[in-house]
Coordinates of C-alpha atoms in Angstrom, one line a residue:
M63 CA 64.3 34.2 -1.0
D64 CA 62.9 31.1 -2.6
T65 CA 60.5 28.6 -1.1
Q66 CA 63.3 26.1 -0.3
Q67 CA 65.2 28.7 1.7
I68 CA 62.1 29.8 3.6
N69 CA 61.3 26.1 4.5
L70 CA 64.9 25.6 5.7
L71 CA 64.8 28.7 7.9
S72 CA 61.5 27.6 9.3
I73 CA 63.0 24.2 10.2
L74 CA 66.0 25.8 11.9
F75 CA 63.7 28.1 13.9
K76 CA 61.6 25.3 15.1
E77 CA 64.4 22.8 15.9
S78 CA 66.9 25.2 17.5
L79 CA 68.4 23.9 20.8
D80 CA 67.8 27.4 22.3
A81 CA 64.5 29.1 22.9
I82 CA 63.7 31.7 20.2
L83 CA 61.1 34.4 20.6
I84 CA 60.0 37.4 18.5
L85 CA 58.5 40.2 20.6
D86 CA 56.2 42.9 19.3
I87 CA 57.3 46.0 21.3
N88 CA 54.0 47.8 20.8
T89 CA 51.8 45.0 22.0
Q90 CA 54.3 43.3 24.3
K91 CA 53.2 39.9 22.9
F92 CA 55.3 37.2 21.4
I93 CA 54.2 36.9 17.8
L94 CA 56.5 33.9 17.2
F95 CA 58.1 31.3 19.4
N96 CA 59.6 27.8 18.8
K97 CA 59.1 24.5 20.5
K98 CA 62.1 25.0 22.8
S99 CA 60.5 28.1 24.3
L100 CA 57.4 26.0 25.3
E101 CA 59.7 23.4 26.9
L102 CA 61.8 25.9 28.7
Y103 CA 58.9 27.8 30.4
N104 CA 56.5 24.8 30.5
Y105 CA 53.6 26.7 28.8
T106 CA 51.3 25.3 26.2
E107 CA 51.2 27.0 22.7
E108 CA 47.8 28.7 23.5
E109 CA 49.1 29.9 26.9
F110 CA 52.3 31.4 25.4
K111 CA 50.3 33.5 23.0
N112 CA 48.8 35.4 25.9
I113 CA 51.8 36.0 28.1
T114 CA 54.2 39.0 28.1
P115 CA 57.9 39.5 29.0
K116 CA 56.8 40.5 32.4
D117 CA 55.4 37.1 33.0
L118 CA 58.8 35.6 32.3
T119 CA 61.3 37.8 34.1
L120 CA 62.3 37.7 37.8
E121 CA 64.7 40.7 37.4
F122 CA 62.8 43.5 35.5
I123 CA 59.6 43.1 37.6
S124 CA 58.4 46.7 37.4
D125 CA 57.0 48.2 34.2
E126 CA 59.5 51.0 34.4
K127 CA 62.5 48.6 34.6
L128 CA 61.3 46.4 31.8
K129 CA 60.5 49.5 29.6
N130 CA 64.0 50.9 30.2
K131 CA 65.7 47.6 29.3
Q132 CA 63.8 47.3 26.1
K133 CA 64.5 50.9 25.2
N134 CA 68.3 50.3 25.7
I135 CA 68.1 47.4 23.4
L136 CA 66.3 49.4 20.7
D137 CA 68.7 52.4 21.1
K138 CA 71.8 50.1 20.9
G139 CA 70.3 47.8 18.3
W140 CA 71.2 44.6 20.3
D141 CA 72.2 43.4 23.8
K142 CA 73.5 40.3 25.5
F143 CA 73.1 39.7 29.3
V144 CA 72.5 37.1 31.9
T145 CA 69.3 37.3 33.9
K146 CA 66.8 35.2 35.8
H147 CA 63.5 34.0 34.3
K148 CA 60.7 31.9 35.7
S149 CA 58.7 29.0 34.3
K150 CA 55.0 28.6 34.5
D151 CA 55.2 27.0 37.9
G152 CA 57.4 29.7 39.3
K153 CA 60.7 27.8 39.1
S154 CA 63.7 30.2 38.7
I155 CA 65.9 29.7 35.6
D156 CA 69.3 31.3 34.9
V157 CA 69.4 32.3 31.3
L158 CA 71.6 34.0 28.8
I159 CA 69.6 36.5 26.6
K160 CA 70.7 37.7 23.2
S161 CA 68.4 40.3 21.8
K162 CA 68.4 42.2 18.5
K163 CA 66.2 44.9 17.0
I164 CA 64.5 44.1 13.7
E165 CA 62.0 46.3 11.9
L166 CA 60.0 44.7 9.1
I167 CA 57.3 47.5 9.1
P168 CA 58.3 51.1 9.7
N169 CA 57.6 52.3 13.3
S170 CA 56.7 48.7 14.3
P171 CA 60.0 47.5 16.0
L172 CA 60.4 43.8 16.9
L173 CA 62.9 42.1 19.2
Y174 CA 64.5 38.9 18.0
I175 CA 65.4 37.1 21.2
T176 CA 67.4 33.8 21.7
I177 CA 67.4 32.4 25.3
H178 CA 70.1 29.9 26.4
N179 CA 69.3 27.8 29.5
L180 CA 72.4 28.1 31.8
E181 CA 71.0 25.4 34.1
N182 CA 72.4 22.8 31.7
A183 CA 75.7 24.5 31.6
K184 CA 75.8 24.5 35.4
E185 CA 74.9 20.8 35.6
L186 CA 77.7 20.0 33.1
E187 CA 80.1 22.1 35.1
M188 CA 79.2 20.2 38.3
E189 CA 79.6 16.9 36.5
F190 CA 83.0 18.0 35.2
E191 CA 84.0 19.1 38.7
T192 CA 82.9 15.7 40.2
I193 CA 84.9 13.8 37.5
F194 CA 87.8 16.1 37.9
Q195 CA 88.1 15.6 41.7
S196 CA 87.2 11.9 41.9
S197 CA 89.2 10.6 38.9
K198 CA 92.0 8.1 39.7
D199 CA 94.0 9.7 36.8
G200 CA 95.9 12.8 37.4
I201 CA 94.1 15.9 36.0
A202 CA 95.3 19.4 36.0
T203 CA 94.9 22.7 34.1
I204 CA 97.8 24.9 33.2
D205 CA 98.2 28.2 31.4
L206 CA 100.3 28.3 28.2
D207 CA 103.4 29.1 30.2
G208 CA 103.0 25.9 32.2
N209 CA 101.8 27.4 35.4
F210 CA 99.3 25.4 37.4
I211 CA 95.8 26.8 37.7
K212 CA 94.0 23.7 39.1
Y213 CA 94.7 20.0 39.8
N214 CA 93.1 17.1 41.5
E215 CA 94.3 15.1 44.4
S216 CA 95.4 12.2 42.1
F217 CA 97.7 14.5 40.3
R218 CA 99.1 15.9 43.5
C219 CA 99.8 12.4 44.9
L220 CA 101.4 11.4 41.6
S221 CA 103.8 14.4 41.7
E222 CA 104.5 14.0 45.5
Y223 CA 104.5 17.8 45.9
N224 CA 102.3 19.7 48.3
H225 CA 99.8 22.4 47.2
Q226 CA 102.1 25.3 47.7
E227 CA 105.0 23.7 45.9
L228 CA 102.8 22.8 42.9
M229 CA 101.4 26.2 42.6
N230 CA 104.9 27.7 42.5
L231 CA 106.2 25.1 40.1
S232 CA 106.1 25.1 36.3
A233 CA 104.5 21.9 34.9
F234 CA 107.4 21.6 32.5
K235 CA 109.7 20.9 35.5
L236 CA 108.0 17.6 36.1
F237 CA 109.8 16.2 33.0
P238 CA 113.5 15.5 32.5
E239 CA 115.6 18.2 30.9
I240 CA 116.2 16.0 27.8
Y241 CA 112.4 16.0 27.1
Q242 CA 111.9 19.7 27.3
D243 CA 111.9 20.1 23.5
K244 CA 109.5 17.2 23.2
I245 CA 107.1 19.0 25.7
E246 CA 107.4 22.3 23.8
N247 CA 106.6 20.6 20.5
A248 CA 103.6 18.9 22.2
I249 CA 102.3 22.2 23.5
N250 CA 102.7 23.8 20.1
E251 CA 100.7 20.9 18.6
V252 CA 98.0 21.4 21.1
K253 CA 97.8 25.2 20.3
K254 CA 97.6 24.3 16.6
N255 CA 95.3 21.3 16.6
G256 CA 93.5 21.7 20.0
Y257 CA 94.6 18.4 21.5
I258 CA 97.2 15.6 21.6
E259 CA 96.3 12.1 22.8
N260 CA 98.3 9.4 24.6
F261 CA 101.6 11.3 24.5
E262 CA 104.1 9.0 26.1
I263 CA 106.9 10.6 28.3
T264 CA 108.8 10.1 31.5
F265 CA 107.4 11.9 34.5
V266 CA 109.7 12.8 37.5
T267 CA 108.3 13.3 41.0
K268 CA 109.5 15.6 43.8
Y269 CA 111.6 12.7 45.2
A270 CA 113.2 12.0 41.8
K271 CA 111.1 8.9 41.1
S272 CA 110.8 8.3 37.3
M273 CA 107.7 6.8 35.8
I274 CA 106.3 6.3 32.3
I275 CA 103.1 8.2 31.7
Y276 CA 100.6 8.6 28.9
M277 CA 99.4 12.2 28.8
T278 CA 96.4 13.7 26.9
M279 CA 96.3 17.5 26.4
N280 CA 93.3 19.5 25.4
L281 CA 93.2 23.2 24.6
M282 CA 90.4 24.7 26.8
P283 CA 87.6 26.8 25.0
N284 CA 89.2 30.1 26.3
Q285 CA 92.3 29.2 24.2
K286 CA 94.4 30.3 27.2
Q287 CA 94.5 27.1 29.3
I288 CA 95.4 23.4 28.7
L289 CA 93.7 20.4 30.4
L290 CA 96.2 17.6 31.2
I291 CA 95.1 14.0 31.9
V292 CA 97.9 11.9 33.1
K293 CA 97.9 8.1 33.4
N294 CA 100.7 6.2 35.1
F295 CA 101.7 3.3 32.9
T296 CA 104.9 2.3 34.7
L297 CA 103.4 -0.8 36.3
L298 CA 101.7 -1.8 33.0
K299 CA 105.0 -1.4 31.1
L300 CA 106.7 -3.6 33.7
L301 CA 104.0 -6.2 33.3
E302 CA 104.3 -6.0 29.5
L303 CA 108.0 -6.4 29.8
E304 CA 107.6 -9.4 32.1
K305 CA 105.1 -10.9 29.6
K306 CA 107.6 -10.4 26.8
F307 CA 110.4 -12.2 28.8
E308 CA 108.0 -15.0 29.6
S309 CA 107.1 -15.1 25.9
L310 CA 110.8 -15.2 25.0
N311 CA 111.4 -18.0 27.5
Q312 CA 108.6 -20.1 25.9
L313 CA 110.0 -19.2 22.6
V314 CA 113.5 -20.5 23.5
Q315 CA 112.0 -23.7 24.8
N316 CA 110.2 -24.1 21.5
I317 CA 113.4 -23.5 19.6
S318 CA 115.2 -26.0 21.8
H319 CA 112.6 -28.6 20.9
Q320 CA 113.0 -27.8 17.2
W321 CA 116.8 -28.1 17.5
R322 CA 117.0 -31.2 19.7
Q323 CA 116.1 -33.9 17.2
P324 CA 118.2 -32.4 14.3
L325 CA 121.3 -32.1 16.5
S326 CA 120.8 -35.7 17.6
T327 CA 120.6 -36.7 13.9
I328 CA 123.9 -34.9 13.2
S329 CA 125.5 -36.5 16.2
I330 CA 124.4 -40.0 15.0
I331 CA 125.6 -39.4 11.5
A332 CA 129.0 -38.0 12.6
S333 CA 129.5 -40.7 15.3
G334 CA 128.6 -43.4 12.8
V335 CA 131.0 -42.1 10.1
K336 CA 133.8 -41.8 12.7
L337 CA 133.2 -45.3 14.2
Q338 CA 133.1 -47.0 10.8
K339 CA 136.2 -45.2 9.6
E340 CA 138.1 -46.4 12.7
L341 CA 137.0 -50.0 12.0
N342 CA 137.7 -49.6 8.3
L343 CA 134.1 -50.4 7.6
Y344 CA 133.0 -47.0 6.1
D345 CA 131.8 -47.1 2.5
E346 CA 133.2 -43.9 0.9
T347 CA 130.4 -43.8 -1.6
N348 CA 128.1 -42.8 1.3
L349 CA 130.1 -39.7 2.1
D350 CA 128.2 -37.3 -0.1
E351 CA 124.9 -38.5 1.1
D352 CA 125.9 -38.3 4.8
M353 CA 127.4 -34.8 4.3
N354 CA 124.4 -33.6 2.4
K355 CA 122.2 -34.7 5.3
I356 CA 124.3 -32.7 7.7
V357 CA 124.2 -29.6 5.5
E358 CA 120.4 -29.9 5.1
I359 CA 119.9 -30.2 8.8
T360 CA 122.3 -27.2 9.6
N361 CA 120.4 -25.1 7.0
Y362 CA 117.2 -25.9 8.9
L363 CA 118.8 -24.9 12.2
S364 CA 120.2 -21.7 10.6
N365 CA 116.7 -20.9 9.3
V366 CA 115.3 -21.1 12.8
I367 CA 117.9 -18.6 14.0
N368 CA 117.3 -16.3 11.1
N369 CA 113.6 -16.2 12.0
F370 CA 114.5 -15.2 15.6
D371 CA 114.5 -11.4 14.9
D372 CA 110.8 -11.7 13.7
L373 CA 109.6 -13.6 16.7
A374 CA 111.4 -12.1 19.7
F375 CA 109.4 -9.1 20.9
D376 CA 107.4 -7.3 18.2
N377 CA 105.9 -10.1 16.3
H378 CA 102.9 -10.9 18.6
E379 CA 99.6 -9.2 17.8
K380 CA 100.4 -8.3 14.2
S381 CA 98.0 -9.3 11.5
Y382 CA 98.9 -11.6 8.7
S383 CA 97.1 -13.0 5.7
I384 CA 96.4 -16.7 6.4
C385 CA 96.9 -17.7 2.8
Q386 CA 100.2 -15.8 2.4
L387 CA 101.4 -17.3 5.7
M388 CA 100.6 -20.8 4.6
S389 CA 102.4 -20.2 1.3
E390 CA 105.5 -19.1 3.2
I391 CA 105.4 -22.2 5.4
L392 CA 104.8 -24.5 2.4
H393 CA 107.7 -22.9 0.6
D394 CA 110.0 -23.4 3.6
K395 CA 109.1 -27.1 3.7
K396 CA 109.3 -27.6 -0.1
K397 CA 112.4 -29.8 0.1
D398 CA 110.8 -32.1 2.7
F399 CA 107.8 -32.5 0.4
I400 CA 109.9 -33.2 -2.7
K401 CA 112.2 -35.6 -0.8
N402 CA 109.2 -37.6 0.6
Q403 CA 107.2 -37.4 -2.7
I404 CA 104.3 -35.5 -1.1
K405 CA 101.9 -33.6 -3.3
I406 CA 100.5 -30.4 -1.8
V407 CA 97.0 -29.2 -2.8
T408 CA 95.7 -25.9 -1.7
N409 CA 92.1 -24.7 -1.9
Y410 CA 91.7 -21.2 -0.5
K411 CA 88.1 -20.2 -0.6
V412 CA 88.6 -17.2 1.8
D413 CA 91.6 -15.2 3.0
N414 CA 91.4 -13.2 6.2
K415 CA 94.0 -11.5 8.3
I416 CA 94.7 -13.0 11.7
F417 CA 96.4 -11.5 14.7
I418 CA 99.2 -13.9 15.7
D419 CA 102.7 -14.4 16.9
K420 CA 104.0 -15.3 13.5
F421 CA 106.9 -17.5 14.4
R422 CA 105.2 -19.6 17.0
F423 CA 102.1 -20.0 15.0
S424 CA 104.1 -21.0 11.9
E425 CA 106.1 -23.5 14.0
A426 CA 102.8 -25.0 15.2
I427 CA 101.7 -25.4 11.5
R428 CA 105.1 -26.9 10.7
N429 CA 104.6 -29.4 13.5
I430 CA 101.3 -30.4 12.1
L431 CA 102.7 -30.9 8.6
E432 CA 105.7 -32.8 10.0
N433 CA 103.3 -35.1 11.8
S434 CA 101.7 -36.0 8.4
I435 CA 105.2 -36.5 6.8
Q436 CA 106.2 -38.9 9.5
A437 CA 102.8 -40.7 9.2
F438 CA 103.4 -41.2 5.4
I439 CA 106.8 -42.7 6.1
Q440 CA 105.8 -44.9 9.0
N441 CA 102.7 -46.2 7.2
N442 CA 104.6 -46.6 4.0
I443 CA 101.8 -44.7 2.0
D444 CA 102.1 -44.7 -1.8
N445 CA 99.8 -41.7 -2.7
R446 CA 101.0 -39.0 -0.4
I447 CA 98.8 -35.9 -0.5
I448 CA 98.3 -33.0 1.9
I449 CA 95.3 -30.9 1.2
I450 CA 95.1 -27.4 2.7
E451 CA 91.8 -25.5 2.6
T452 CA 90.3 -22.3 4.0
E453 CA 86.6 -21.6 4.2
N454 CA 84.1 -19.4 6.1
I455 CA 81.8 -21.3 8.4
N456 CA 79.4 -19.4 10.6
N457 CA 81.4 -16.2 10.1
H458 CA 84.6 -17.9 11.3
L459 CA 87.7 -18.6 9.2
N460 CA 88.4 -22.3 9.2
L461 CA 91.8 -23.7 8.2
K462 CA 91.9 -27.4 7.4
I463 CA 95.0 -29.5 6.9
K464 CA 94.1 -33.0 5.6
D465 CA 96.5 -35.8 4.7
T466 CA 96.1 -39.3 3.1
A467 CA 98.4 -41.1 5.6
G468 CA 95.7 -43.5 6.9
G469 CA 94.6 -41.7 10.0
I470 CA 95.0 -42.7 13.6
D471 CA 93.5 -45.6 15.6
E472 CA 90.3 -44.2 17.1
K473 CA 91.4 -45.5 20.5
M474 CA 94.6 -43.4 20.2
L475 CA 92.9 -40.3 18.9
P476 CA 92.0 -38.9 22.4
K477 CA 95.7 -39.2 23.4
I478 CA 97.1 -37.4 20.4
L479 CA 97.7 -34.2 22.4
E480 CA 99.2 -35.8 25.5
P481 CA 102.9 -34.8 26.0
Y482 CA 105.3 -37.4 24.8
F483 CA 102.6 -39.5 23.2
T484 CA 103.9 -40.7 19.8
T485 CA 102.9 -43.4 17.3
K486 CA 106.5 -43.2 15.9
H487 CA 109.5 -45.2 17.0
Q488 CA 111.3 -43.5 19.9
S489 CA 114.2 -42.6 17.7
Q490 CA 112.0 -40.7 15.3
G491 CA 110.3 -38.2 17.5
T492 CA 109.7 -36.9 21.0
G493 CA 105.9 -36.8 20.9
L494 CA 105.9 -33.0 21.7
G495 CA 105.1 -31.6 18.2
L496 CA 101.3 -31.7 18.4
T497 CA 101.3 -30.8 22.1
I498 CA 103.3 -27.7 21.3
A499 CA 101.0 -26.9 18.4
Y500 CA 98.0 -27.2 20.8
K501 CA 99.6 -24.9 23.4
T502 CA 100.4 -22.3 20.7
I503 CA 97.1 -22.4 18.9
V504 CA 94.7 -22.9 21.7
E505 CA 96.3 -21.8 25.0
M506 CA 98.3 -18.9 23.6
H507 CA 96.2 -17.6 20.7
K508 CA 92.8 -18.8 22.0
F509 CA 91.8 -20.4 18.6
L510 CA 90.0 -23.7 18.4
L511 CA 91.9 -26.8 17.3
S512 CA 90.5 -30.3 16.6
F513 CA 91.7 -33.6 15.1
D514 CA 89.6 -36.2 13.5
N515 CA 89.9 -39.1 11.0
C516 CA 88.4 -38.3 7.6
Q517 CA 87.8 -39.7 4.2
T518 CA 89.1 -37.5 1.4
I519 CA 88.2 -37.8 -2.3
F520 CA 91.0 -36.6 -4.6
E521 CA 90.9 -37.1 -8.4
N522 CA 88.2 -39.7 -8.0
E523 CA 90.2 -41.7 -5.5
K524 CA 89.1 -42.1 -1.9
Y525 CA 91.7 -41.8 0.9
K526 CA 91.6 -42.1 4.6
G527 CA 93.7 -39.7 6.7
L528 CA 93.8 -37.2 9.5
N529 CA 92.0 -33.9 9.4
V530 CA 93.3 -31.0 11.5
T531 CA 91.0 -28.0 11.8
I532 CA 91.8 -24.6 13.2
V533 CA 88.9 -22.2 13.8
F534 CA 89.8 -18.5 14.1

């Protein structure tokens, strides 16, 4: 054995979590002992050198009993037993002894002894029992055939059975017949892997009440029992469903807002064409332009509906790349930018994933962009530029959308988020776009949103415009 191995064994001996002693049978002295031995019996190192096994035991108190026990170990070669020891101050300690005969020198037998303190195990057992009985979750132990061994009051109340009924009932009968294969597969997985977590299944009580539960199963150390922990998630599921319906309701309202103005425009175009035709005033050369407008608007409405599948129920709380998301939004509005001669400049310094409701967040960004488009038109701006930037400030992702549309009167700026406030003519907008954007970004997603006038330099030209900042 080389020096490195000897050093390793020395470290393991000293740092063992159990007390380790080496006893010289002839002298009845401990020739080696580790730090845990001193801690267990509360002796100093010098004191421990002078004590004997008789000073430690509370069971083999006579010389004859102690001698016979040691002889049995020597004859057998090893032994394992539970006994009572005492510390320096006389305190009783329940311990598990593992002892083995070793003989480095002929006729000089030694006993290699490991001592495990059972007091810690008892404390853990008591803690487990306290948790078991006081837990608000249903806890039970079953054997591998599903028979109940033990359960707490929460589990009994959950099942609605009394004690005698539960003890005569297979745990598998608490689940609908159609889930029996699922339960068997879960049990097999527990036998194989030792546990299964948050196993969702329907639980049926004595009075045929059905509830959704999450069940965790752990194979006990004896490999013959399974610990069940049952959480009733029925109420939570209902609350989640209620939240989803509320979310859907808000979503429909948002779509209604997106549809209202385009439908009004279609109605105005169609009514105007019909009226002018009836009065023989309609210029046929305008037909293509009018029809193209209607087709363009209907395509937009169709796109809103096509996105409905993404937004309804499973879109919220998914993560998306902010840069990829912005690219998709800009692509969707490409025709609007071309039609209104708007140049888009992107400067993505950082790209993080954000957890959002993709549709609603995207609509909020579209509303912000649409606000800039309308400002360009209303203010008759020549150089129409929208600059989109991302950067990391104080460990937070910042998304900035700047335009060169001239900004907003400082007196009006505080009112920009008020419902129905608009700087556009009444026929051009409802004044809800930025309000909805605020509700989506701030109230729903809990991000920060701010508006301020800014000066932007682009290609050596200075422009005044509005800066919208979202902090994630």
